[in-house]
XYZ file of C-alpha atoms in Angstrom:
532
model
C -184.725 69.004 151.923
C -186.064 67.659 155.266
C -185.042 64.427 154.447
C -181.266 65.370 154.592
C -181.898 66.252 158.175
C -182.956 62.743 159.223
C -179.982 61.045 160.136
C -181.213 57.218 159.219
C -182.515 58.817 155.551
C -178.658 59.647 155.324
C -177.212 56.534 156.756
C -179.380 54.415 154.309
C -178.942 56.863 151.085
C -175.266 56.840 151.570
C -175.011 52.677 151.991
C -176.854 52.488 148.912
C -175.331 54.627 146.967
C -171.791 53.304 147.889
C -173.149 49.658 147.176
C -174.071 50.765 143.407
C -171.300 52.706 143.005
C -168.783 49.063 144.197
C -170.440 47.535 141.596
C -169.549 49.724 138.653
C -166.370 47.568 136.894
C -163.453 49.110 135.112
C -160.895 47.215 133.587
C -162.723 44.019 135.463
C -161.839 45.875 138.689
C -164.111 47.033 141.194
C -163.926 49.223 144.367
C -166.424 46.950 146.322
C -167.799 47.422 149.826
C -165.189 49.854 150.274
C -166.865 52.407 148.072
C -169.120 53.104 151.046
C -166.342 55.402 152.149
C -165.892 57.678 149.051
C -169.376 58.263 149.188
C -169.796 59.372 152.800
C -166.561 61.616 152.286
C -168.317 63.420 149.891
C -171.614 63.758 152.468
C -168.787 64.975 155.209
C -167.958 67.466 153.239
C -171.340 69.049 152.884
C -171.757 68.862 156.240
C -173.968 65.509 156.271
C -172.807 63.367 159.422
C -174.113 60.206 161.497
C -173.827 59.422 164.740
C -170.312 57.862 166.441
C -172.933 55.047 168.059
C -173.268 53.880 164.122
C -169.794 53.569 163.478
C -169.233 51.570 166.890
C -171.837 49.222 166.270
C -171.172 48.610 162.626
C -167.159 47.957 163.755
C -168.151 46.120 166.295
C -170.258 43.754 164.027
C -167.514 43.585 161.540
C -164.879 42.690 163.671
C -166.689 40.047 165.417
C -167.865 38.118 162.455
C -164.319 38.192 161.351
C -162.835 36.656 164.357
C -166.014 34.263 164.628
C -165.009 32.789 160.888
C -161.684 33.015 161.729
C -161.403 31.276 165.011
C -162.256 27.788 163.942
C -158.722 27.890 161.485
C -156.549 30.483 163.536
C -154.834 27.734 165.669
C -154.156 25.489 162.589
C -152.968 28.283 160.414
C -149.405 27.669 162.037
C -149.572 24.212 161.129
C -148.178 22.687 158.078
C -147.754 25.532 155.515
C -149.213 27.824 157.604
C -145.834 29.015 159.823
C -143.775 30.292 156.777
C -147.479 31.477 155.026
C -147.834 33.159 158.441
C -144.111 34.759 158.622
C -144.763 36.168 155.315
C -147.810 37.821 156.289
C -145.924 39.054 159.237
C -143.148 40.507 157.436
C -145.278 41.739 155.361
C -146.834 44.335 158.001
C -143.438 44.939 159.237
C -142.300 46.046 155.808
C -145.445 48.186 155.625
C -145.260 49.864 159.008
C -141.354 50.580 158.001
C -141.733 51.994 154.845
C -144.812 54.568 155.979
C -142.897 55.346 159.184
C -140.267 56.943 156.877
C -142.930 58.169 154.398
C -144.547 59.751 157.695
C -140.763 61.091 158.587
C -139.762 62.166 155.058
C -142.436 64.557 154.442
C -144.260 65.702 157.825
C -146.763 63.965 158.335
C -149.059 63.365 161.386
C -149.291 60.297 163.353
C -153.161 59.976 162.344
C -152.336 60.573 158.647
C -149.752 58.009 158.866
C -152.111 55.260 160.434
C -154.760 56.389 157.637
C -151.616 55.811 154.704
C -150.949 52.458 156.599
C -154.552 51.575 156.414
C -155.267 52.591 152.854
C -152.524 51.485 151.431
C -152.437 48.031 152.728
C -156.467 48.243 152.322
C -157.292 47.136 155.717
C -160.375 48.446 156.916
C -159.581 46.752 160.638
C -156.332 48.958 160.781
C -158.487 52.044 159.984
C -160.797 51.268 162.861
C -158.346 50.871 164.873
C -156.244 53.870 164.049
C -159.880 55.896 164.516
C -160.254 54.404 168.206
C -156.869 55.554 169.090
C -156.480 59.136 167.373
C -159.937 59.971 166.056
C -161.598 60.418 162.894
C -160.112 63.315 162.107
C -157.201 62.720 159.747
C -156.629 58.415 159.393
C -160.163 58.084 157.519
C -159.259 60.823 155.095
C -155.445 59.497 154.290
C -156.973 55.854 154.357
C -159.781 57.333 151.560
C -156.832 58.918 149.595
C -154.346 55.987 149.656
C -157.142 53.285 149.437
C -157.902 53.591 145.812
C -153.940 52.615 144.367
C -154.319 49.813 147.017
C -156.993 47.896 145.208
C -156.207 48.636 141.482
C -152.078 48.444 142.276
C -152.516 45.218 143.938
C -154.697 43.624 141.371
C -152.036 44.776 138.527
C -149.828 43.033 140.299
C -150.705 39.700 140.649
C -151.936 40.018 137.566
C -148.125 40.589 136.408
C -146.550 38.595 139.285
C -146.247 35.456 136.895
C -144.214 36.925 133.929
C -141.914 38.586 136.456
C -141.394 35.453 137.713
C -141.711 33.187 134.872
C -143.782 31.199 137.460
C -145.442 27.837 134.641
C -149.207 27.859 136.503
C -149.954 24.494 134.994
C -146.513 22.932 136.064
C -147.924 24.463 139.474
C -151.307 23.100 140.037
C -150.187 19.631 139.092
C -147.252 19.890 141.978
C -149.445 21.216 144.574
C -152.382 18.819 143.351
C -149.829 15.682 144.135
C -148.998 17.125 147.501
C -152.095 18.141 148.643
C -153.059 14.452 148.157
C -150.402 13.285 149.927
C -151.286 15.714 152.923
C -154.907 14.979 153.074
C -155.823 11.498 151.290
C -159.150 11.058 150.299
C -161.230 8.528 152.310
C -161.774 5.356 150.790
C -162.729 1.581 151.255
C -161.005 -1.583 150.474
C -162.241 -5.133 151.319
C -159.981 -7.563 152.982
C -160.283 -11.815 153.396
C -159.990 -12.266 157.321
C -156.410 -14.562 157.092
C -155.171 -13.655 160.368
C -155.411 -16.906 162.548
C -155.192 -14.746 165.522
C -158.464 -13.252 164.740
C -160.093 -16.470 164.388
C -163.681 -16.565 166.833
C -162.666 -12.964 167.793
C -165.273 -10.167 168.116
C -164.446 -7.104 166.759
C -164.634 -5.046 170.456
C -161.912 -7.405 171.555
C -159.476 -6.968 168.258
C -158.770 -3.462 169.395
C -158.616 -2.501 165.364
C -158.472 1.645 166.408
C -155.050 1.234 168.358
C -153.469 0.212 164.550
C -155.328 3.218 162.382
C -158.293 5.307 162.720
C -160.932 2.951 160.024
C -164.294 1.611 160.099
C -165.085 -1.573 159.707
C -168.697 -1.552 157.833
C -170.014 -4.265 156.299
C -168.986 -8.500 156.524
C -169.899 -11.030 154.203
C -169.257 -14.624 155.947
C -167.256 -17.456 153.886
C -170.481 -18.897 151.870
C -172.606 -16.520 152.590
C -174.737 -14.046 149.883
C -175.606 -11.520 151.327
C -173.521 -9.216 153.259
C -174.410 -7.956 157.423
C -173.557 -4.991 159.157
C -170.491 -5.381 161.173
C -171.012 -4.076 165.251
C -168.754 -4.324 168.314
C -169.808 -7.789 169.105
C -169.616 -9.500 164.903
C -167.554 -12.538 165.362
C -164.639 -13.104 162.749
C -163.980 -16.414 161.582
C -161.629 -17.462 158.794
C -162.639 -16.382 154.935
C -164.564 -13.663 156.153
C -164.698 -10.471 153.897
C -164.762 -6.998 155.504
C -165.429 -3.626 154.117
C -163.001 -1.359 155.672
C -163.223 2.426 154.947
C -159.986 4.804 156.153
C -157.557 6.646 154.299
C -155.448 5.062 151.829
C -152.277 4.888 154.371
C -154.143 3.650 157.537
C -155.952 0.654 155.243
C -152.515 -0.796 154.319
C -151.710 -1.061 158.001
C -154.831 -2.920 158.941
C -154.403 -5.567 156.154
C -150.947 -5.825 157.482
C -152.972 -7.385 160.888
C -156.550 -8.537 159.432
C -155.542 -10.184 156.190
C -155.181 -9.622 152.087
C -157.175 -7.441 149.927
C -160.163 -9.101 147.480
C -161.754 -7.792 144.416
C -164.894 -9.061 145.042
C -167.663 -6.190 145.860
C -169.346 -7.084 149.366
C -172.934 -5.229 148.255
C -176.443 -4.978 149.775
C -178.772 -6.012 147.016
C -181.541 -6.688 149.138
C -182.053 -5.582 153.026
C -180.074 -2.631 153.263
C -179.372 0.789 151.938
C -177.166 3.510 151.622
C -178.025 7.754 152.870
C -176.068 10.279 153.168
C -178.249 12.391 156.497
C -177.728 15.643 157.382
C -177.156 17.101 161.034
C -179.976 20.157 161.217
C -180.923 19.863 164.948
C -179.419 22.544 167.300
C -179.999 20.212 170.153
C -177.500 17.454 168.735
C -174.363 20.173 168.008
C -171.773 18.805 170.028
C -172.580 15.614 170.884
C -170.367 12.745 170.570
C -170.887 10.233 167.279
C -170.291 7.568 170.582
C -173.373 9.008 172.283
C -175.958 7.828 169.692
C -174.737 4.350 169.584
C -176.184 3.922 165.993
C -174.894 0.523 165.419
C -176.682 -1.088 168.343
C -179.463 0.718 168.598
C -180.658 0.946 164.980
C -178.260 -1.469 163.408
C -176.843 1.403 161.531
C -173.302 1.859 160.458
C -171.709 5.370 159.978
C -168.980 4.999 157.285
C -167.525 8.621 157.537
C -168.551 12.279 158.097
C -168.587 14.982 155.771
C -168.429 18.570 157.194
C -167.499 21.398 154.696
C -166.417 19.195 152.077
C -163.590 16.969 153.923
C -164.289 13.447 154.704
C -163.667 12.508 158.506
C -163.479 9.088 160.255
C -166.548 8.431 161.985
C -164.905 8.036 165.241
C -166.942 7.626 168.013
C -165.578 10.440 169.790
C -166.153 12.800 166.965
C -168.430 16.189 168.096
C -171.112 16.750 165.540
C -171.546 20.218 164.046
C -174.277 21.503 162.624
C -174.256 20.477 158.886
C -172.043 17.555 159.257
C -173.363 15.141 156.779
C -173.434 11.371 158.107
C -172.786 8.551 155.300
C -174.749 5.769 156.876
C -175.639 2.234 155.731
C -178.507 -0.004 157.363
C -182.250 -0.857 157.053
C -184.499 1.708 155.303
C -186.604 2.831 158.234
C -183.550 3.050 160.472
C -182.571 5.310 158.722
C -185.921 7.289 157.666
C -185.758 7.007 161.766
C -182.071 8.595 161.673
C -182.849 11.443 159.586
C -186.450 12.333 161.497
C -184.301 12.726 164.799
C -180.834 14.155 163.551
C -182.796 16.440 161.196
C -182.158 15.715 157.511
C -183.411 19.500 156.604
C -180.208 21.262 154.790
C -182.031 24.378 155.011
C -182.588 24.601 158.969
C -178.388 24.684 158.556
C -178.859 28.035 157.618
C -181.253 29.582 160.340
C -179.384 31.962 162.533
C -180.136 32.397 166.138
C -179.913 36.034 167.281
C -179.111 35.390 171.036
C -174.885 34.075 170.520
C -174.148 36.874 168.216
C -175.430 39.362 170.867
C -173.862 37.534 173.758
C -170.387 37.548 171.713
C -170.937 41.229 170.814
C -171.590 42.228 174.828
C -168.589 39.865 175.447
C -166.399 41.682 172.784
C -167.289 44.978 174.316
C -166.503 43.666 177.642
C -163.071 42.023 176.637
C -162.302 45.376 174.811
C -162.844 47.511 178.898
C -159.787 45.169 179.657
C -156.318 47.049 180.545
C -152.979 44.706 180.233
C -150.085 45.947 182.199
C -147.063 45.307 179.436
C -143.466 45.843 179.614
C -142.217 48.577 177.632
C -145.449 49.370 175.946
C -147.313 50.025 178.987
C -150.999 49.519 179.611
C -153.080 48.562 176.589
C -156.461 48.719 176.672
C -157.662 46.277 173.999
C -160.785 48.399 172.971
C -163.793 47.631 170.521
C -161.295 46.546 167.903
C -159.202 44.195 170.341
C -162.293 43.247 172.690
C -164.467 42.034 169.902
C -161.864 40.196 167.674
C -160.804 38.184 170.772
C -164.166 37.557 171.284
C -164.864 36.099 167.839
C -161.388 33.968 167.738
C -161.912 32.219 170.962
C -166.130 31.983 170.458
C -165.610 30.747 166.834
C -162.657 28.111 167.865
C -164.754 26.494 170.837
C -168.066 26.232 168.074
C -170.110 25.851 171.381
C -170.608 26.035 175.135
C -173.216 24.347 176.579
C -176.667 24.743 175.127
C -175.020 28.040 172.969
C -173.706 27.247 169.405
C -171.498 30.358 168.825
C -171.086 29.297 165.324
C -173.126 31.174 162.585
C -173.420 29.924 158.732
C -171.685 31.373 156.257
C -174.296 33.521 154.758
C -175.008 35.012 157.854
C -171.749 35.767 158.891
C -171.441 37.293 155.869
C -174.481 39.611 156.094
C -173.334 40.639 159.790
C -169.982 41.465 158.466
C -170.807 43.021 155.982
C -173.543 45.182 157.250
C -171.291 46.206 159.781
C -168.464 47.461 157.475
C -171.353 49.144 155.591
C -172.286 51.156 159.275
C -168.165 51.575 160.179
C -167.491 53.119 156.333
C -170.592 55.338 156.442
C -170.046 56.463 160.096
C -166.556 57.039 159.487
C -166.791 58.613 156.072
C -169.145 61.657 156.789
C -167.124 62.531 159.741
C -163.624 62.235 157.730
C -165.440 64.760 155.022
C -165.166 67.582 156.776
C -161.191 67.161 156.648
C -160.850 65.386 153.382
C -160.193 68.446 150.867
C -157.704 69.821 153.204
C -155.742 66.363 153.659
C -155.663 66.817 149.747
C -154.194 69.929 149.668
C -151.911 70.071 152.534
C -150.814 66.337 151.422
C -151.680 65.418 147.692
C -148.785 64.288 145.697
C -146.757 63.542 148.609
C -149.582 61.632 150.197
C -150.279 59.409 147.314
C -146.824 58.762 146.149
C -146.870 57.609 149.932
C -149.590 54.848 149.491
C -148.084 53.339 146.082
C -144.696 53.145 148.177
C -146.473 50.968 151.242
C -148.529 49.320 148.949
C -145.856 47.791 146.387
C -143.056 47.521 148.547
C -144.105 45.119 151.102
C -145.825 42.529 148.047
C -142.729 42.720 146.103
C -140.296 41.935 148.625
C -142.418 38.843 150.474
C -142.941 37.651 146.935
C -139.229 37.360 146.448
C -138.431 36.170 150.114
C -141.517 33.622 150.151
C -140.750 31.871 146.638
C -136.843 31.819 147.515
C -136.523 31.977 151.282
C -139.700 30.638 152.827
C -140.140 27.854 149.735
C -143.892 28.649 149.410
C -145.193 27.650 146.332
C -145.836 30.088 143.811
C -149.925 29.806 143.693
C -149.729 29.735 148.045
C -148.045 32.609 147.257
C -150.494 34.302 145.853
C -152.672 33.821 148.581
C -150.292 34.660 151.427
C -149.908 38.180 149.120
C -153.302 38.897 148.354
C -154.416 37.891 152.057
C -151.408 39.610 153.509
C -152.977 42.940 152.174
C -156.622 41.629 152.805
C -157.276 42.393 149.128
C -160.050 40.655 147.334
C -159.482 42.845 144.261
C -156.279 40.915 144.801
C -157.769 37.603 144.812
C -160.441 37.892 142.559
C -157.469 38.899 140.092
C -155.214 35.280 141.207
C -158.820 33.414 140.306
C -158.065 34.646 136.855
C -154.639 32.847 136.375
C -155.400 30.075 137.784
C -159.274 28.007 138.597
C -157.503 26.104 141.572
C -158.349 26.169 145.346
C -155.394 26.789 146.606
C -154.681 31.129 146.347
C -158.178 31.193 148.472
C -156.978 28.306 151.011
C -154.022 30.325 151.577
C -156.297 33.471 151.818
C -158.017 32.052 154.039
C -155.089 30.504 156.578
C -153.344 33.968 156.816
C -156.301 36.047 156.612
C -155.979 36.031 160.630
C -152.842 36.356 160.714
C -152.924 39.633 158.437
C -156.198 40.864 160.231
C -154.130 40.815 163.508
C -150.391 41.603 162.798
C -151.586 44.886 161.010
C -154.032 45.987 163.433
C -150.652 45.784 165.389
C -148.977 47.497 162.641
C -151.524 50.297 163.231
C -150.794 50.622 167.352
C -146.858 50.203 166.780
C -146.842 53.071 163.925
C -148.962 55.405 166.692
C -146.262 54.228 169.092
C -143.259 55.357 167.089
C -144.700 58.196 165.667
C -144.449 62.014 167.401
């Protein structure tokens, strides 16, 4: 056929045919994305290749909207939970690169089958990429397509057993973690509080320096008397009886009642002037700014109670940056705030438009970053390379959120669809040019090779799931998530959703997930280091 001679017909055929064939379920487990590559293997093998400009591109884009997502939550991941989450995830790659160093030694093989078994086994695409940079795509993509398989359906069957081995109680476990999550992030709330401090007395509230005590808002005052309640500003004068709404968390309001007075029942409510709206930031233009630099209060005599950006309530301090989507929970007149949401925005949808001009500035950056050579001790010089380049490009883009007029940051959706369609490029690029060697990996090292990738795959999970729960302390549902995001495996995670409907396996996913994405990427160059 003609058509098997045009190289995009190819590309495309073999994307969509790897895309149905992730979707096809057995035993509620699924190959995924990752089926791309078992597909194009099969293409390599009849001789049906693409380009090596696709596969840089596509690992390029992958890699990037990795570190991009990542970057915001790379710094905190060590705070907290995060540092023993984050050793685990460590050992866990130094288990893995141990254990497939002597696979590699016990039975012969080469350095670029070894990165492949590392790869596959641990099912981290990443670590394949970067194995392929450094040795080729002649022998890592076809161990990695061998190996990959018993990675995803081994490391589903294990969590899925984890909890019997362990006798772990789930529902003992959600209610401990639910109390102490509480106690690490409280809500943010209101009370109202009877001005009783005589020191206060014919104060204004610039000149009671209420911040320097706890990080609260003072919102709305109803004078001793009075029916209907005002907005409180910097220059509201406090007299004795006063009521105040003040909205904080729960530990910073007990310390300003401490100073201002005693807590009231009594609901201080606008029943007739003023209103409540929740306003969404949508303009590009206003990313970054300072809450400060509006000057609501004064200049619309509106009050901003707290902020709301991806589900967590903030102060509304007035040196808070906006991001885009940050909802504001304002009080004041009506048409204030009809004025509020015309200039911020107030369009949810315009959250999601994606401007074309960051990604491609990060992506140039990336490639720059990755033309870098560091002179290091021991190791020698390191050139960082598409892999390295990119990823720091994406962690340190995606942690400032925006420089100058640029917003690096891209929503969700489309981070997703550039990540995506660049593992879809990488897999298919890779695949059809691992095909040609595939068969002969098999035969040379079948048995040997997957015996291999069971070895890296359970050994690593079973001894971080003993050392977390008993060494580190981690409890057993973090666990999960430092495990399954430790091998990067959503079969992994989709299989902890099943045992428990909680949030916090995927917040753990999602704090080492950098951690994993760069220690075995490390794995990868320290195996190629070690090997012969």
């Amino acid at each position: 056929m003609t058509l098997l001679h045009n190289q995009i017909f190819i590309l495309l055929l073999i994307i969509v045919l790897g895309e149905l064939l992730g979707k096809v379920r057995l035993w509620n487990l699924s190959l995924g994305p990752s089926a791309i590559i078992f597909v194009a293997l099969a293409f390599g093998h009849v001789g049906l290749t693409l380009p090596e400009g696709v596969q840089t591109i596509g690992l390029a884009m992958f890699i990037y909207a990795i570190g991009l997502q990542a970057g915001p939550g790379f710094a905190s991941s060590f705070r907290s939970h995060g540092i023993p989450m984050a050793a685990g995830v460590i050992l866990m790659a130094v288990i893995g690169t141990l254990v497939t160093w002597a696979c590699c030694r016990l039975f012969g093989f080469d350095a670029g089958t070894g990165a492949g078994l590392l790869s596959g086994a641990m099912t981290s695409t990443p670590s394949l990429a970067a194995a392929v940079e450094i040795v080729g795509h002649d022998r890592a993509p076809a161990a990695y397509g061998v190996t990959y398989g018993f990675g995803v359906i081994g490391m589903a069957v294990f969590i899925k057993l984890l909890p019997r081995l362990l006798r772990a109680d789930i529902a003992s476990e959600e209610d401990r973690l639910s109390r102490e999550l509480a106690a690490d992030n409280p809500p943010i709330t209101f009370v109202h509080i009877e001005v009783s401090n005589p020191n206060l007395f014919g104060k204004r509230v610039a000149d009671i320096f209420l911040k320097s005590i706890a990080p609260v808002t003072l919102t709305r005052l109803l004078h001793k008397g009075a029916t209907e309640p005002v907005l409180v500003g910097a220059d509201t004068v406090l007299q004795q009886g006063d009521h105040l709404r003040v909205v904080g968390r729960s530990a910073d309001l007990e310390k300003v009642q401490l100073y201002i007075g005693h807590p009231v029942e009594k609901e201080i409510a606008f029943e007739r002037m003023l209103t409540k709206k929740s306003i969404v930031v949508s303009k590009r233009k206003f990313a970054g700014s300072t809450l400060g630099f509006f000057n609501f209060r004064e200049t619309f005599n509106v009050q901003v109670a707290r902020i709301t950006r991806n589900g967590i309530d903030l102060p509304a301090d007035a040196n808070t940056r906006l991001h885009l989507g940050d909802i504001l929970h304002a009080v004041g007149d009506e048409r204030a705030l009809r004025n509020i949401s015309r200039m911020l925005g107030n369009d949810l949808k315009a959250t999601y438009d994606i401007s074309l001009l960051p990604i491609l500035v990060g992506l140039l950056l990336g490639f720059l970053l990755g033309r870098i050579t560091l002179p290091l001790p021991v190791v020698g010089p390191l050139t960082l390379g598409t892999t390295g380049g990119t990823l720091l490009a994406g962690l340190v883009l995606g942690a400032l959120y925006q420089t100058g007029p640029m917003i690096w940051d891209v929503p969700s959706a489309g981070n997703r669809l550039i990540r995506d369609l660049g593992l879809a490029l990488f897999m298919a690029a890779v695949g059809t040019s691992a095909g040609v060697s595939f068969v002969a990996t098999l035969q040379e090292h079948g048995l040997t090779l997957l015996l291999s990738g069971v070895l890296v795959t359970l050994i690593p999970v079973i001894l971080v799931a003993l050392v977390g729960l008993w060494w580190l302390r981690i409890r057993f549902l973090r666990l999960l998530g430092v495990l399954v995001g430790g091998m990067t495996s959503a079969s992994g995670l989709a299989a902890a959703g099943t045992l428990s409907a909680t949030p916090y396996a995927p917040a753990a996913y999602a704090t080492v997930y950098p951690v994993a994405l760069i220690s075995k990427i490390l794995a990868v160059k320290v195996l190629l280091m070690i090997l012969p």
